[in-house]
PDB file of C-alpha atoms in Angstrom:
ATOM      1  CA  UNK T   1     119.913 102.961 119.788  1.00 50.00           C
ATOM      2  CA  UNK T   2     122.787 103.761 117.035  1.00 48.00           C
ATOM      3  CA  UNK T   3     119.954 103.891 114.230  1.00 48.00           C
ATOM      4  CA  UNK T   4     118.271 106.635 116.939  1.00 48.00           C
ATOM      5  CA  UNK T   5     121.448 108.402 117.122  1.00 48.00           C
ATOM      6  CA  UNK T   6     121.841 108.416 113.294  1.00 47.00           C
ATOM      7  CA  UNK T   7     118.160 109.310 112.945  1.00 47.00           C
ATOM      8  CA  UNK T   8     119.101 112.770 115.675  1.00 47.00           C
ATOM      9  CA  UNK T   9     121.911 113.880 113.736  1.00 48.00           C
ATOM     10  CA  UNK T  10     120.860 114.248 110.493  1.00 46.00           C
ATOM     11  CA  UNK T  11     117.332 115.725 111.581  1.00 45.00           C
ATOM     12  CA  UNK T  12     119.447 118.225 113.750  1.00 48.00           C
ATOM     13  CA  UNK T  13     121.561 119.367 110.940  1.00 46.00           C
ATOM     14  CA  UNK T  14     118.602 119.444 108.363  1.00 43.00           C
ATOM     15  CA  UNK T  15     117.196 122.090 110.836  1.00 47.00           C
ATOM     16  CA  UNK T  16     119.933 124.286 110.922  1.00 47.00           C
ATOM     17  CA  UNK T  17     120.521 123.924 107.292  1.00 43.00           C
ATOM     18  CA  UNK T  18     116.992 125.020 106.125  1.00 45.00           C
ATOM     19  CA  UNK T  19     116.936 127.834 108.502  1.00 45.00           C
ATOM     20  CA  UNK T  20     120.195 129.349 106.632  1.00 44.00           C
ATOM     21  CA  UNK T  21     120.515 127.964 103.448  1.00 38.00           C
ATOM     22  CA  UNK T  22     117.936 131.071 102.138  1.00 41.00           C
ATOM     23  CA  UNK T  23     119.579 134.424 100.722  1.00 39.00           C
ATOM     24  CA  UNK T  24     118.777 137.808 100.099  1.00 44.00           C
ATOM     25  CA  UNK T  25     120.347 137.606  96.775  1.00 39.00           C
ATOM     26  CA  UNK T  26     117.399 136.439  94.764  1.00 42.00           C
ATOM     27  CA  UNK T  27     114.914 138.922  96.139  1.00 49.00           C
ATOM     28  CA  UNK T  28     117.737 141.717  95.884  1.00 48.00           C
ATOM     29  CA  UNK T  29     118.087 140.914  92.214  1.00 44.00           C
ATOM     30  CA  UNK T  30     114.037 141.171  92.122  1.00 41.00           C
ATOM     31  CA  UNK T  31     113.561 144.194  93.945  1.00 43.00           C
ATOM     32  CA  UNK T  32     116.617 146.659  93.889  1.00 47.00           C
ATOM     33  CA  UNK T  33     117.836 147.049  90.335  1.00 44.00           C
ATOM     34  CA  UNK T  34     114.299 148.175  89.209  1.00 47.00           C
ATOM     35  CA  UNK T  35     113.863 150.543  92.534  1.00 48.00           C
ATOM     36  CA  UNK T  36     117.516 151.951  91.536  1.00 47.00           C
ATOM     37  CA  UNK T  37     117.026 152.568  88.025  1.00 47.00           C
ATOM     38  CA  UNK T  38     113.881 154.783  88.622  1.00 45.00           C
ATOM     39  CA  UNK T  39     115.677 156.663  91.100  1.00 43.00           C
ATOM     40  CA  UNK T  40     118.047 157.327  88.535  1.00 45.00           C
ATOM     41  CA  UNK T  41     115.891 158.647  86.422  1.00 44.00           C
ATOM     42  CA  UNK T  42     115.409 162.437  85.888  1.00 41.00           C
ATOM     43  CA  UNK T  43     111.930 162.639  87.295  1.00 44.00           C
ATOM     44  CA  UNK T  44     111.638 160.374  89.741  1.00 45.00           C
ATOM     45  CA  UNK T  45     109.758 157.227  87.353  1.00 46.00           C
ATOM     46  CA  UNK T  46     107.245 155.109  88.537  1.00 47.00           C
ATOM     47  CA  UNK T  47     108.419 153.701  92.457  1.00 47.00           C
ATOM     48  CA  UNK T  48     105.605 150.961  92.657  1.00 49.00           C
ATOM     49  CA  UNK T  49     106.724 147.441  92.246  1.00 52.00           C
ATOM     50  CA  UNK T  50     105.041 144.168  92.818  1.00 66.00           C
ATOM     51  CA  UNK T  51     106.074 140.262  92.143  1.00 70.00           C
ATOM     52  CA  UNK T  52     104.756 137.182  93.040  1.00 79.00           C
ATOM     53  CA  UNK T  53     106.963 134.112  92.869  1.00 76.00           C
ATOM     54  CA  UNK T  54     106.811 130.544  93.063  1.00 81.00           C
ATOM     55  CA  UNK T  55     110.426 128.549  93.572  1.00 79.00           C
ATOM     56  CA  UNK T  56     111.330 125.382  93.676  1.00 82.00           C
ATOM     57  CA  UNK T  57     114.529 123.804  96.217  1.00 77.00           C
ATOM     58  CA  UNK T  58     115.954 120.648  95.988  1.00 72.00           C
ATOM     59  CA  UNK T  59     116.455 119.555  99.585  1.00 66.00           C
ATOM     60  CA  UNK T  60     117.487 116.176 100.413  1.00 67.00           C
ATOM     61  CA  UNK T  61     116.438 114.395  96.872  1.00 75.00           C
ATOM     62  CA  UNK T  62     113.047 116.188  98.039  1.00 82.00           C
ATOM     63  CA  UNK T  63     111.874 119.249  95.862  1.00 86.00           C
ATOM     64  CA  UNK T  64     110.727 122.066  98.117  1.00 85.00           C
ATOM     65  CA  UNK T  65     108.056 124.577  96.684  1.00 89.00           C
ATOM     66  CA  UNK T  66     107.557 127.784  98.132  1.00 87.00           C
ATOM     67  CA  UNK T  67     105.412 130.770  96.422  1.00 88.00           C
ATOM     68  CA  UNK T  68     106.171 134.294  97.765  1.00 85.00           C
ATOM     69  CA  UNK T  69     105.294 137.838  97.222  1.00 87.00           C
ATOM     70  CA  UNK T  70     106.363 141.707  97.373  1.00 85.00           C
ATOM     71  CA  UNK T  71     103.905 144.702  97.205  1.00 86.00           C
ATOM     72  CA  UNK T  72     104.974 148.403  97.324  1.00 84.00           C
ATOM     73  CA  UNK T  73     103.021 150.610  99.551  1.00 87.00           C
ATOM     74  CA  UNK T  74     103.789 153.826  98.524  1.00 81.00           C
ATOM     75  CA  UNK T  75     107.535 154.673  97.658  1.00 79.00           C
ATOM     76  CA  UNK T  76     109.499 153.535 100.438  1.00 85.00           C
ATOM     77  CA  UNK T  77     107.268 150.831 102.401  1.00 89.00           C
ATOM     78  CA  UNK T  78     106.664 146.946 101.431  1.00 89.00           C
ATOM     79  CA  UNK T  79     105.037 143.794 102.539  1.00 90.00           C
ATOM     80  CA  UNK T  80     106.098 140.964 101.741  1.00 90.00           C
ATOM     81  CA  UNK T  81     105.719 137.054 102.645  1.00 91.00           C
ATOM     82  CA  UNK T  82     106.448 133.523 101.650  1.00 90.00           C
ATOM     83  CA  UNK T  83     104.514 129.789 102.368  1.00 92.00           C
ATOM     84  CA  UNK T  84     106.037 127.033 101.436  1.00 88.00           C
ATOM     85  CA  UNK T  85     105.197 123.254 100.675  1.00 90.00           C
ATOM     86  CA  UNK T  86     106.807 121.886 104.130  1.00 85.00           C
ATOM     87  CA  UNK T  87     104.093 124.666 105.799  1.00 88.00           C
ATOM     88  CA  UNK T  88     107.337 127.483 106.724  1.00 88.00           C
ATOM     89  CA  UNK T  89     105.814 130.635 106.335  1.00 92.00           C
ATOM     90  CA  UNK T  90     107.033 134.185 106.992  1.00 93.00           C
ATOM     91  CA  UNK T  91     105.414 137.905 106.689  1.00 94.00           C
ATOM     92  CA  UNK T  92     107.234 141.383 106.875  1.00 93.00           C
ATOM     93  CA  UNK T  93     107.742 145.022 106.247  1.00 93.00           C
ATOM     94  CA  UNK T  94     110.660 146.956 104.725  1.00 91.00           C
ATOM     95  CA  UNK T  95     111.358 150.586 104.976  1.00 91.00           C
ATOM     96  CA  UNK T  96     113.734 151.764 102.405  1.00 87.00           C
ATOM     97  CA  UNK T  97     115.902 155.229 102.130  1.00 87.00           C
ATOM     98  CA  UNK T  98     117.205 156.357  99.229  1.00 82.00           C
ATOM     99  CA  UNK T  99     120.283 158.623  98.920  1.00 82.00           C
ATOM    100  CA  UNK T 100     122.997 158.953  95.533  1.00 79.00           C
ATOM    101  CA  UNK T 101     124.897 157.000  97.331  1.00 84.00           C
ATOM    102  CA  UNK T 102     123.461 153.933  98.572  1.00 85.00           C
ATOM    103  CA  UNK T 103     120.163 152.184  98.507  1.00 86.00           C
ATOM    104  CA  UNK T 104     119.193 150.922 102.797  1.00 89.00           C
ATOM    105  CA  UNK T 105     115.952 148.971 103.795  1.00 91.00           C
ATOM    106  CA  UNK T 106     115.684 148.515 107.370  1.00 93.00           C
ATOM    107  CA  UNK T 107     113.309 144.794 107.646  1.00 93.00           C
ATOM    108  CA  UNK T 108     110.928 143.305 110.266  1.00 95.00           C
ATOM    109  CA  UNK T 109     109.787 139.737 109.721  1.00 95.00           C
ATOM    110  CA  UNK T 110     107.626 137.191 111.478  1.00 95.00           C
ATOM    111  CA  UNK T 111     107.918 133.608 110.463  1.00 91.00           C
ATOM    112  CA  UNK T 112     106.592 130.137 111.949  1.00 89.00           C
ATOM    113  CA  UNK T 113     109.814 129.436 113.863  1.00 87.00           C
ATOM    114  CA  UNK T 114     110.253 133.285 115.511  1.00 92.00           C
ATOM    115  CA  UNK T 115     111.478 136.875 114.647  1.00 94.00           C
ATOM    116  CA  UNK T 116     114.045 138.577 112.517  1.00 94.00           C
ATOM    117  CA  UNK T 117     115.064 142.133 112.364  1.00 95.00           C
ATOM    118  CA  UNK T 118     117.471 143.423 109.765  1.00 93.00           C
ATOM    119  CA  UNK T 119     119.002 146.307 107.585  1.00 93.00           C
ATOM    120  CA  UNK T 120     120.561 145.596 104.134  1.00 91.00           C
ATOM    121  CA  UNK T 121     122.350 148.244 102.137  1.00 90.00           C
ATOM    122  CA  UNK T 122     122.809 148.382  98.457  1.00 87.00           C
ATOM    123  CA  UNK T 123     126.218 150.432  96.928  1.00 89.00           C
ATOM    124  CA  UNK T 124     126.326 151.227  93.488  1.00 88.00           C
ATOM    125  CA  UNK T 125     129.634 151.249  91.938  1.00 89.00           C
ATOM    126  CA  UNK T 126     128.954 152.055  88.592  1.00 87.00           C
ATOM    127  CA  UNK T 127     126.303 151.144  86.066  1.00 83.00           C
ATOM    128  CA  UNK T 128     126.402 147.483  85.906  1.00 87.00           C
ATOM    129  CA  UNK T 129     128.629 146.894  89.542  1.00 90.00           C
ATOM    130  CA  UNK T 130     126.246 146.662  93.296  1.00 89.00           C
ATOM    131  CA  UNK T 131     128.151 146.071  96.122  1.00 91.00           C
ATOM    132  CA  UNK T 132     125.835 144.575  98.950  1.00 90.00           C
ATOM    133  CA  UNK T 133     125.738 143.918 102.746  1.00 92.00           C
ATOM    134  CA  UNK T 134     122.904 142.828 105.118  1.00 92.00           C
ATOM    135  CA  UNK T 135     122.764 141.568 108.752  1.00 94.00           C
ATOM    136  CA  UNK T 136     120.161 140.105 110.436  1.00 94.00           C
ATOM    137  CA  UNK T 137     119.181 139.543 114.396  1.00 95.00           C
ATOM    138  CA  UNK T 138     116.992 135.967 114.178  1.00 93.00           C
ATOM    139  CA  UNK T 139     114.744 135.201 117.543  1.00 93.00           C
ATOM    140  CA  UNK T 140     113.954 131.607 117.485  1.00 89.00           C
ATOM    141  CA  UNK T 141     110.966 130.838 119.643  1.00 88.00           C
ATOM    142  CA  UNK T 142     109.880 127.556 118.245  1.00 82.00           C
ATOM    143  CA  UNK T 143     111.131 124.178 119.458  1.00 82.00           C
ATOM    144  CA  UNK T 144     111.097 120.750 117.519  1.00 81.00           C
ATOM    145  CA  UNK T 145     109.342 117.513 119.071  1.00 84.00           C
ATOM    146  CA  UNK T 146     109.546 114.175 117.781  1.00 82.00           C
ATOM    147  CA  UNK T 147     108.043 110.952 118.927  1.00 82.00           C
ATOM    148  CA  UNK T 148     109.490 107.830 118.078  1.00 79.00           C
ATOM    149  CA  UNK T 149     109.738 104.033 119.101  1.00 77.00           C
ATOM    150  CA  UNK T 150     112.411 102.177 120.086  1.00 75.00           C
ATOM    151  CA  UNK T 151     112.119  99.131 119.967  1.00 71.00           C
ATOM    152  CA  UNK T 152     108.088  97.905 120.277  1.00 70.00           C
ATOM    153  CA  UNK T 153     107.318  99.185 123.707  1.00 77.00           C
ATOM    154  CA  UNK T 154     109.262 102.042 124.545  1.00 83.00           C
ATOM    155  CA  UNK T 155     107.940 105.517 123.073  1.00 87.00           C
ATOM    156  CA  UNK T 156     110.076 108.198 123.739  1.00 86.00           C
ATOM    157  CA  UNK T 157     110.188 111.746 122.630  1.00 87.00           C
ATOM    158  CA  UNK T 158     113.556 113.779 120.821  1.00 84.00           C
ATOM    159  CA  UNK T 159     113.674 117.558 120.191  1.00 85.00           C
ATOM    160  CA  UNK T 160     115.927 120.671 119.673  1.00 84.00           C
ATOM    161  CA  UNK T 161     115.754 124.511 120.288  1.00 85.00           C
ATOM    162  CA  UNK T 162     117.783 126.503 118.177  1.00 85.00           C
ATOM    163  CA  UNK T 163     120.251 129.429 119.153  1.00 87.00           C
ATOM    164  CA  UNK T 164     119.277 132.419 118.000  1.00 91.00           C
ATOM    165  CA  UNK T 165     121.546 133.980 115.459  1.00 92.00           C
ATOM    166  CA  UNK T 166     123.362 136.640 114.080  1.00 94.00           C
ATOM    167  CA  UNK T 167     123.459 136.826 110.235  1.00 93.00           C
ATOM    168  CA  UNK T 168     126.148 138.141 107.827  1.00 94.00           C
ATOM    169  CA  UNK T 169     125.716 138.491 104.085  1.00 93.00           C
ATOM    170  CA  UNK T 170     128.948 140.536 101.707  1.00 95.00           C
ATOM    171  CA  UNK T 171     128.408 140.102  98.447  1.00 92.00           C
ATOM    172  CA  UNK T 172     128.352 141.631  94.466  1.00 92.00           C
ATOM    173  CA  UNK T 173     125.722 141.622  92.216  1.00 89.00           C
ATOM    174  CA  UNK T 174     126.704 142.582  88.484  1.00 90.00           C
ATOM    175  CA  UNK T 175     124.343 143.126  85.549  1.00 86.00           C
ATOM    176  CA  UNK T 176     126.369 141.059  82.972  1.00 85.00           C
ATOM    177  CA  UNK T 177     123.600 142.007  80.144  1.00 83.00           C
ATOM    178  CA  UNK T 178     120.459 144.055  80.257  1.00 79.00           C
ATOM    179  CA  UNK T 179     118.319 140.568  80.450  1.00 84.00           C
ATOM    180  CA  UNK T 180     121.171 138.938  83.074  1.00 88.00           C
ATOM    181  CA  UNK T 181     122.398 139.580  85.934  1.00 88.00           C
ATOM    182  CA  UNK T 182     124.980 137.328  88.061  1.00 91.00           C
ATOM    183  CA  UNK T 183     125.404 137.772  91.806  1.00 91.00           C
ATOM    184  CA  UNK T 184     127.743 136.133  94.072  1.00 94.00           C
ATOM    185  CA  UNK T 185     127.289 136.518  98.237  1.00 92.00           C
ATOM    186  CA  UNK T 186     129.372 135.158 101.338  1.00 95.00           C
ATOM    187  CA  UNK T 187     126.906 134.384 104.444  1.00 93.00           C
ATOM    188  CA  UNK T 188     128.058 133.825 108.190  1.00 94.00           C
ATOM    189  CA  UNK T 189     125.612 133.023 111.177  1.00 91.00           C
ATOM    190  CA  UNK T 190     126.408 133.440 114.469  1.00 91.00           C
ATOM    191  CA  UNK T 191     124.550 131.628 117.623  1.00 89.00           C
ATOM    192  CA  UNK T 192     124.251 134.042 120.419  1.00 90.00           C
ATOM    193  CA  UNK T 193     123.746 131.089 122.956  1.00 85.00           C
ATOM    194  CA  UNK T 194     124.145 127.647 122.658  1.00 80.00           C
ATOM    195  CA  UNK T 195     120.951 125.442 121.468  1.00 80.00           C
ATOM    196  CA  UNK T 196     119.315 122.889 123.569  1.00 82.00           C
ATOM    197  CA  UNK T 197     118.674 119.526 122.569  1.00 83.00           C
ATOM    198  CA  UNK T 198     117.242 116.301 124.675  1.00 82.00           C
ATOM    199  CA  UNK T 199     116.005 112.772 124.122  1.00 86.00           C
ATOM    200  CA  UNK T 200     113.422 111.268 126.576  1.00 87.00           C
ATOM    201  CA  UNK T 201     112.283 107.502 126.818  1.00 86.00           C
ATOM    202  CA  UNK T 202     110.479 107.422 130.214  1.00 85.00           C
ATOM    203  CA  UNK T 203     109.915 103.416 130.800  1.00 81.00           C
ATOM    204  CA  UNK T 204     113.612 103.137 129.947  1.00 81.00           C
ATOM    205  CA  UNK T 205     114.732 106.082 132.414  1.00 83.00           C
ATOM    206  CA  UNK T 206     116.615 107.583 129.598  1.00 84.00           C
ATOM    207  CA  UNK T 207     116.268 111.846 129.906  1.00 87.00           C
ATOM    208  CA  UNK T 208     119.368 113.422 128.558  1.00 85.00           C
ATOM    209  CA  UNK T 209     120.034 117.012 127.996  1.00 83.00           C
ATOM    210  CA  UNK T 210     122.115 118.176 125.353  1.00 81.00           C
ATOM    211  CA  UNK T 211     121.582 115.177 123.538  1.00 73.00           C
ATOM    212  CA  UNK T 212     125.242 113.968 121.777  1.00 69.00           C
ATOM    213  CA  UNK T 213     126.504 117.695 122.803  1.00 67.00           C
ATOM    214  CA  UNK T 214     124.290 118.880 119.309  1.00 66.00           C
ATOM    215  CA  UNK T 215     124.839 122.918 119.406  1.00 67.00           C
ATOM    216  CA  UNK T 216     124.539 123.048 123.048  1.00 76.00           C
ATOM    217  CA  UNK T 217     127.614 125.834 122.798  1.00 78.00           C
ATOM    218  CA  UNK T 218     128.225 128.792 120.874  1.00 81.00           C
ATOM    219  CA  UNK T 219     128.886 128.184 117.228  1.00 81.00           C
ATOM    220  CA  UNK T 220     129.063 129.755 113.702  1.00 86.00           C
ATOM    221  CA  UNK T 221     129.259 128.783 110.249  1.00 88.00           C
ATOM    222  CA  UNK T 222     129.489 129.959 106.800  1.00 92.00           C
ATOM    223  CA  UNK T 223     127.781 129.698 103.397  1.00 92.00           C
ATOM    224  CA  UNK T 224     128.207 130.807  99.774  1.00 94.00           C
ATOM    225  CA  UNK T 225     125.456 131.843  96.813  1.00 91.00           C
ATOM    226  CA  UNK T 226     125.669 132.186  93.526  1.00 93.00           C
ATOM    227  CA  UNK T 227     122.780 132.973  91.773  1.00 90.00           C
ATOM    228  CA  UNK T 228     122.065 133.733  87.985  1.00 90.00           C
ATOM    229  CA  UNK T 229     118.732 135.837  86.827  1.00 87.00           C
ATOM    230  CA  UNK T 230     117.632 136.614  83.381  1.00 87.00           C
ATOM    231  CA  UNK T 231     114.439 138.665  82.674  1.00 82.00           C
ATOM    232  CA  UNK T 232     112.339 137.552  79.792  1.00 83.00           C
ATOM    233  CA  UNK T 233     109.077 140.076  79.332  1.00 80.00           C
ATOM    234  CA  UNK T 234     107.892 140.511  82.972  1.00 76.00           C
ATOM    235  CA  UNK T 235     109.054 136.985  84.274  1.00 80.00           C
ATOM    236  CA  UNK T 236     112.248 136.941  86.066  1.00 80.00           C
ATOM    237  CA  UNK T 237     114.032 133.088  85.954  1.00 85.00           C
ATOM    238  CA  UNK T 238     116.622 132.349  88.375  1.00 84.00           C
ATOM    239  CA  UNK T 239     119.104 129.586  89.567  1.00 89.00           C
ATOM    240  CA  UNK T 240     120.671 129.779  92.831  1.00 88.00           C
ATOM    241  CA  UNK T 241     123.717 127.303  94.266  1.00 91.00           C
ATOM    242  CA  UNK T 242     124.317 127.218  97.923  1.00 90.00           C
ATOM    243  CA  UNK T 243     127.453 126.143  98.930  1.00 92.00           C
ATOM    244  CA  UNK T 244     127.906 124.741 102.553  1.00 89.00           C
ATOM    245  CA  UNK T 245     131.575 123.267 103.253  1.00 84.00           C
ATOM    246  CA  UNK T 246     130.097 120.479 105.782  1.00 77.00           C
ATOM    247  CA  UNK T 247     126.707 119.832 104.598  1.00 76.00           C
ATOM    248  CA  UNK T 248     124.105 119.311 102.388  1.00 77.00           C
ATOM    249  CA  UNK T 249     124.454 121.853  99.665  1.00 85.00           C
ATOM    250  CA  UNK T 250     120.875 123.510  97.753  1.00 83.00           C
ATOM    251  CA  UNK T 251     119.713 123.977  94.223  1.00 84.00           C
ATOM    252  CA  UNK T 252     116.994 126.658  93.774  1.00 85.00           C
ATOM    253  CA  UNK T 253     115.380 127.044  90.654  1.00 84.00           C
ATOM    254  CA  UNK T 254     112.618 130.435  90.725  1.00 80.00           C
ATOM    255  CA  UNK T 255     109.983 132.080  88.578  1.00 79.00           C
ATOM    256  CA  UNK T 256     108.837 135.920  89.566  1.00 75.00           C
ATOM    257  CA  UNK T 257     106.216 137.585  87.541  1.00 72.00           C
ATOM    258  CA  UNK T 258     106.616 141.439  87.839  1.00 66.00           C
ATOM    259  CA  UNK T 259     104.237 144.159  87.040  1.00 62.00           C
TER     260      UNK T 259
END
């Protein structure tokens, strides 16, 4: 039973950590600057921008590849999606405004665990300085079974339900070079409800809800990103370090061809 309890624990937190551990910052670093600098342009410059992507996570000793993709349609509407190697996928549409003030894309997503809605806003400060914010409402509508053994003859069944969340990003993105750019974001979720999770072993008349008390209340936590980009041709390289203060902490390495 302790190895089953062990086993619980560390699958619960892997959940929540891969379903936060992703940032905006890469894909702001991909889309926006190129989007802002033909707006500044006298003119109006060419709008349409597409990438296709392919990065690589290091999650639990295990590398995690995902390829994803942006399209404009038009000069204010995308598509974009992402599939990755542990079968996640997601699809969505931005709508972006543009004012000399700001840069604002308003986001709807659909991805194999639920929905997400969002609006992110991008400040320029001055040529090299983008101050930038984005929150995100996340419906979770998925829930996570597991069969196991314990022992030889009794079969039993574990799973969780995740809270559905409120996200927070603040961060900075500076243009250290013309061929590098260095951003830095702080990320808080929210749950708006507490999780549900339950262990079942029928011949042993074992059905608990709430299983070890796992984010069956209210909680939050919070996250940090660093990420580093260069631009070489059309390909844009990038590294990203996510920091968690009580668990595992990601390495993303990513390659985005643009045209």
């Amino acid at each position: 039973m302790n190895k089953l309890l062990t086993y619980v624990g560390c699958f619960v937190a892997l959940i929540s950590a891969s379903a936060h551990a992703s940032s905006i910052s890469s894909e702001i670093e991909l889309i926006f600057p190129p989007k802002a600098a033909a707006i500044e342009q006298e003119g109006g410059g060419e709008l349409l921008y597409q990438s296709v992507g392919l990065d690589v996570k290091m999650q639990d000793g295990e590398a995690v590849y995902t390829l994803n993709a942006s399209f404009d349609i038009g000069e204010t509407w995308r598509v974009f999606g992402e599939y990755d190697s542990n079968d996640f996928w997601e699809v969505g549409m931005g709508k972006s405004f543009y004012t000399s003030f700001m840069f604002t894309e308003v986001t709807a997503k659909a991805n194999r665990g639920g929905y997400s809605t969002g609006i992110f806003a991008g400040i320029p400060v001055n040529e090299t300085v983008i101050l930038m914010a984005d929150t995100n409402y996340n419906w979770y509508t998925d829930e996570y079974r597991f069969g196991f053994e314990l022992g030889d003859d009794y079969p039993g069944e574990l799973g969780f339900t995740p809270s559905d969340t409120v996200d927070i990003m603040l961060g900075v993105s500076w243009s250290a070079h013309e061929r590098m750019n260095i951003s830095y974001s702080y990320n808080h979720v929210y749950d708006t409800r507490g999780g549900t999770s339950w262990v079942s072993v029928p011949d042993l008349d074992i059905d608990k809800q709430c299983f070890l008390d796992i984010n069956c209340s209210k909680g939050n936590f919070n996250y940090h990103d660093i990420t580093l980009t260069t631009q070489i041709w059309k390909f844009s390289p990038y590294f990203t370090y996510t920091y968690f203060s009580d668990r595992e902490n990601f390495y993303e390495f990513g390659l985005s061809f643009k045209w």
